[in-house]
């Protein structure tokens, strides 16, 4: 406000303005303090566990007796990475190609609109529904497998990848496509060589966020993967475990220091992996925005 | 922005060559595959849940008798727990989220705004099981004292005593709502921020030039235009809160009941599915899948409402 | 143009780093898995002399027997490194359901399959192998009350919600001379289908005439009670709430240092949970042909009345040869070396004749 205007503002209006500003700043504090407190708590509890006789916690197998202390979470780390990786390998290509269809071919056609609606609806569905679906059609036939978990995670990632990729493709200026077509490039070459590289950072960023989300999920894995105490590299045979599942299981494993420490250590490790993916995603996206603005 | 035609129409009179046809088919096949997968999920869930639906009829949702050992599957208490826990979570989260969004878009210097935004976005990435772990091991044991104090402070006030009274538990509806509120704050904040950012700065500048205070300018120029987006943000937060399974299951006390005491244990649709599915069979299993379908339905309604509001707000803005 | 290259370069570098890290860490096996000692080998003479073919056994079920199960499989797999056993726990009801779904090779359970549920198994023959018994401790957290005595009727009254405060007359009657605080009672029970619940409620049906809530893996608990998953979840919930009372298996209760109540047994004595009390309860049990039995509220001196047996449940037909042999060897281990192991992890071994009967039942397994 200009000084001239300010001098004429009544006291009650000033007071309300102050209250509103206080609300906004207060909101930031009210949100940040507990949120950061939680993170600090997890780091504090987890770091001691992870660093104790490093790298044993990250490298050893899980103890065979859950309520005992000791052991490590390597099976869970490997499980999370393998299952999420397999899920990404299935969901990302399928989702990106689907979004290419939506944005480059279908646009506003009826089929495209139905597909878009389903993807939108599905991205809001509770993850446990995905888990139950895979349990019914896959786990009951093949038993507990890491691949069942991957399938459930892929179902979870698919709508997210489609929506974010479509968003990114839409942001690519049409002039690029027109120029390429005008120069005689067939449409498929245009999409692959012009549109995709332009949208790539955004698509990568969106995919990494989907991966981060999948890595942190517990519900889809509850009934599909069983549990193990030694690393199982075979996703198709035998049960597996994951960091999120270990956190969940150890949280219920009683008032004993062993499982509780394992839970905090797994939580810290999981947060580290998820944060890494998120940070990479945002760095890539930030560069992309700079490109858009240039 | 002009509405440019789809790419393929730009190709005009050119004959589509083999590469184009092949690529288009692949893309179409992927689109179809996705649709089939997603449709299959919806169809299989409803199909598997059918035995429970046909047995209980509307009583599935409207009768309060969840007793699997007696083969009764009335989920009203679960619906109650789901809605109430989400409502309390919204009550706690919305003022904070909108406040943060306003802070970032209206009054914060750009550097601070960027830091706050980045932190909020990173916090959205924390998995729900980690929040659940913290709530189970750190929050629930220590918050009973606060609940008991609130309970005794409001003992003699009629309505408040019905809400805050009863025997306070650490594993209770309110504890779950607190965790939910913490989890949905980043989501509502980032969506609200986007909604507020779409308002042209000239509107606000005009209000300020006419002598309004900051707050009045926001109220008069920003809120009306951003209202659709803000409500959509709240609705999406609601959808997320109702669908959250793991963190809620860990602290809500797993006791389906309809009660006004918010410091008592409760149960939600998603949480009950998580705790009971492993051991269920036959009608019980169908009933649990049915809970998933009910939740699915509620989420669709809420998300569609949010989408409609955003579309309407976009159209109003473009006009 | 330049910025775009940087963005994809960053992405590629990050992806590359992730892949390299994954590759490096994937090399080699888990640390800390080398067997610490080989002293166990000396005592595993009971296992088959021939080496077992490699097999992975998946199992789930009772959390009541989890401590014993995990200790046993640790010793067994150490002696037979080609076998891997994964015991997922999750409650007796889950174990029985997983076995019906054929997702597991055996189930731990503290309660028999109900007659109306037999259809799930599609007519296949099931074999119950009892492996141990243990007390179910009535644990509580109450400041200032170190010793607590509860008769069966009082326990029933508490757990069905009739008795709301710790200074209730009935509790005071059981504890003459003890000052009870007026704290509210918080009931903690199992939220998952539990054989422990089944055995606990069997005791109440047998011993308390005022118990109204029937028995079973799942019952309808009073309002405002807290449900927790698994025995360990109940133990956690009890430790965290002042005034809480819940039923937990003896091994977990002891390990968590929970206060346990003395229960009045059928002979009128106050009995603290103990392995001797459990053994006394097992002394005169009447065992059915399929080796199921109940030890609730057993008659006689020195008995701990809430003693619960626990079984391993398998299909008689084992189509996979390697898995079948592994199951047989493991069950044999449980019934021989496992019986010596049990008291060291707070479970009562079976009476010798019952263990012998169970070993005889091993011949009913049809392998291959």
Short mmCIF file of C-alpha atoms in Angstrom, two decimals, chain B residues 81-223:
data_model
loop_
_atom_site.label_atom_id
_atom_site.label_comp_id
_atom_site.label_asym_id
_atom_site.label_seq_id
_atom_site.Cartn_x
_atom_site.Cartn_y
_atom_site.Cartn_z
CA UNK B 81 -15.09 -43.91 11.15
CA UNK B 82 -13.79 -43.18 7.66
CA UNK B 83 -15.80 -40.00 7.20
CA UNK B 84 -15.30 -38.66 10.72
CA UNK B 85 -11.55 -39.26 10.77
CA UNK B 86 -11.21 -37.59 7.38
CA UNK B 87 -13.43 -34.68 8.45
CA UNK B 88 -11.41 -33.99 11.58
CA UNK B 89 -8.23 -34.29 9.53
CA UNK B 90 -9.55 -31.69 7.10
CA UNK B 91 -10.56 -29.43 9.97
CA UNK B 92 -6.97 -29.50 11.17
CA UNK B 93 -5.25 -29.46 7.80
CA UNK B 94 -7.20 -26.97 5.66
CA UNK B 95 -6.58 -23.78 7.66
CA UNK B 96 -2.91 -24.67 7.84
CA UNK B 97 -2.59 -25.62 4.19
CA UNK B 98 -4.44 -22.61 2.83
CA UNK B 99 -2.45 -20.42 5.19
CA UNK B 100 0.81 -21.81 3.85
CA UNK B 101 -0.39 -21.46 0.27
CA UNK B 102 -1.34 -17.85 0.86
CA UNK B 103 1.96 -17.20 2.59
CA UNK B 104 3.89 -18.56 -0.36
CA UNK B 105 1.92 -16.83 -3.09
CA UNK B 106 1.03 -13.53 -1.49
CA UNK B 107 3.39 -12.31 1.15
CA UNK B 108 6.61 -14.28 1.12
CA UNK B 109 9.71 -12.97 -0.61
CA UNK B 110 10.54 -15.19 -3.62
CA UNK B 111 13.48 -16.91 -1.97
CA UNK B 112 11.55 -17.83 1.14
CA UNK B 113 8.62 -18.93 -0.98
CA UNK B 114 10.83 -21.28 -2.95
CA UNK B 115 12.30 -22.82 0.20
CA UNK B 116 8.92 -23.28 1.83
CA UNK B 117 7.51 -24.80 -1.35
CA UNK B 118 10.41 -27.20 -1.76
CA UNK B 119 10.19 -28.35 1.84
CA UNK B 120 6.44 -28.91 1.58
CA UNK B 121 6.85 -30.85 -1.64
CA UNK B 122 9.55 -33.01 -0.14
CA UNK B 123 7.40 -33.71 2.88
CA UNK B 124 4.70 -34.96 0.54
CA UNK B 125 7.08 -37.68 -0.50
CA UNK B 126 7.43 -39.25 2.95
CA UNK B 127 5.75 -42.65 2.83
CA UNK B 128 2.62 -43.07 4.90
CA UNK B 129 4.04 -46.08 6.77
CA UNK B 130 6.76 -43.83 8.22
CA UNK B 131 4.13 -41.42 9.52
CA UNK B 132 2.27 -44.41 10.89
CA UNK B 133 5.39 -45.69 12.66
CA UNK B 134 6.00 -42.33 14.26
CA UNK B 135 2.37 -42.08 15.31
CA UNK B 136 2.40 -45.59 16.78
CA UNK B 137 5.64 -45.35 18.72
CA UNK B 138 5.89 -41.66 19.52
CA UNK B 139 2.49 -39.97 19.23
CA UNK B 140 -0.08 -42.44 20.56
CA UNK B 141 1.66 -43.27 23.83
CA UNK B 142 2.25 -39.63 24.70
CA UNK B 143 -0.91 -37.89 23.65
CA UNK B 144 -3.28 -39.56 26.10
CA UNK B 145 -2.41 -36.97 28.72
CA UNK B 146 -3.55 -34.17 26.42
CA UNK B 147 -6.79 -35.97 25.59
CA UNK B 148 -7.56 -36.59 29.26
CA UNK B 149 -6.92 -32.94 30.10
CA UNK B 150 -9.24 -31.77 27.32
CA UNK B 151 -11.82 -34.28 28.47
CA UNK B 152 -11.82 -33.12 32.06
CA UNK B 153 -11.76 -29.45 31.05
CA UNK B 154 -14.94 -29.83 29.01
CA UNK B 155 -16.66 -32.27 31.34
CA UNK B 156 -19.46 -29.93 32.33
CA UNK B 157 -20.16 -28.37 28.92
CA UNK B 158 -23.00 -30.33 27.28
CA UNK B 159 -22.03 -30.79 23.62
CA UNK B 160 -18.29 -30.64 24.16
CA UNK B 161 -18.40 -33.29 26.83
CA UNK B 162 -20.11 -35.62 24.39
CA UNK B 163 -17.29 -35.05 21.93
CA UNK B 164 -14.25 -34.97 24.18
CA UNK B 165 -15.54 -37.14 26.96
CA UNK B 166 -15.46 -40.84 27.45
CA UNK B 167 -12.30 -42.76 28.19
CA UNK B 168 -9.45 -41.24 26.23
CA UNK B 169 -7.15 -43.66 24.38
CA UNK B 170 -3.89 -43.13 22.58
CA UNK B 171 -5.06 -45.47 19.85
CA UNK B 172 -8.12 -43.53 18.81
CA UNK B 173 -9.95 -41.68 16.06
CA UNK B 174 -8.33 -38.36 16.86
CA UNK B 175 -4.82 -39.76 16.79
CA UNK B 176 -5.53 -41.16 13.35
CA UNK B 177 -6.96 -37.81 12.27
CA UNK B 178 -3.84 -36.02 13.44
CA UNK B 179 -1.65 -38.31 11.35
CA UNK B 180 -3.98 -37.88 8.38
CA UNK B 181 -3.89 -34.12 8.77
CA UNK B 182 -0.10 -34.16 8.72
CA UNK B 183 -0.13 -36.34 5.64
CA UNK B 184 -2.63 -34.39 3.57
CA UNK B 185 -1.29 -30.93 4.39
CA UNK B 186 1.41 -31.04 1.69
CA UNK B 187 -1.10 -32.18 -0.91
CA UNK B 188 -3.67 -29.51 -0.17
CA UNK B 189 -0.94 -26.91 0.10
CA UNK B 190 0.53 -27.58 -3.33
CA UNK B 191 -2.86 -27.73 -5.03
CA UNK B 192 -4.05 -24.59 -3.25
CA UNK B 193 -0.84 -22.88 -4.27
CA UNK B 194 -1.48 -23.73 -7.90
CA UNK B 195 -5.04 -22.47 -7.62
CA UNK B 196 -3.93 -19.19 -6.10
CA UNK B 197 -1.15 -18.79 -8.65
CA UNK B 198 -3.59 -18.88 -11.55
CA UNK B 199 -5.18 -15.62 -10.46
CA UNK B 200 -3.76 -12.79 -12.61
CA UNK B 201 -1.64 -10.47 -10.48
CA UNK B 202 -3.30 -7.52 -12.10
CA UNK B 203 -6.50 -8.24 -10.19
CA UNK B 204 -4.76 -8.00 -6.88
CA UNK B 205 -2.73 -5.00 -7.97
CA UNK B 206 -5.92 -3.23 -8.87
CA UNK B 207 -7.43 -3.86 -5.46
CA UNK B 208 -4.28 -2.67 -3.73
CA UNK B 209 -4.21 0.47 -5.86
CA UNK B 210 -7.71 1.22 -4.72
CA UNK B 211 -6.52 1.29 -1.10
CA UNK B 212 -7.24 -2.21 0.10
CA UNK B 213 -5.05 -3.85 2.73
CA UNK B 214 -3.20 -7.02 1.75
CA UNK B 215 -5.81 -9.20 3.33
CA UNK B 216 -8.70 -7.31 1.79
CA UNK B 217 -7.09 -7.56 -1.62
CA UNK B 218 -6.77 -11.31 -1.17
CA UNK B 219 -10.33 -11.63 0.01
CA UNK B 220 -11.78 -9.53 -2.77
CA UNK B 221 -9.61 -10.25 -5.76
CA UNK B 222 -7.93 -13.60 -5.22
CA UNK B 223 -10.36 -15.81 -3.36
#
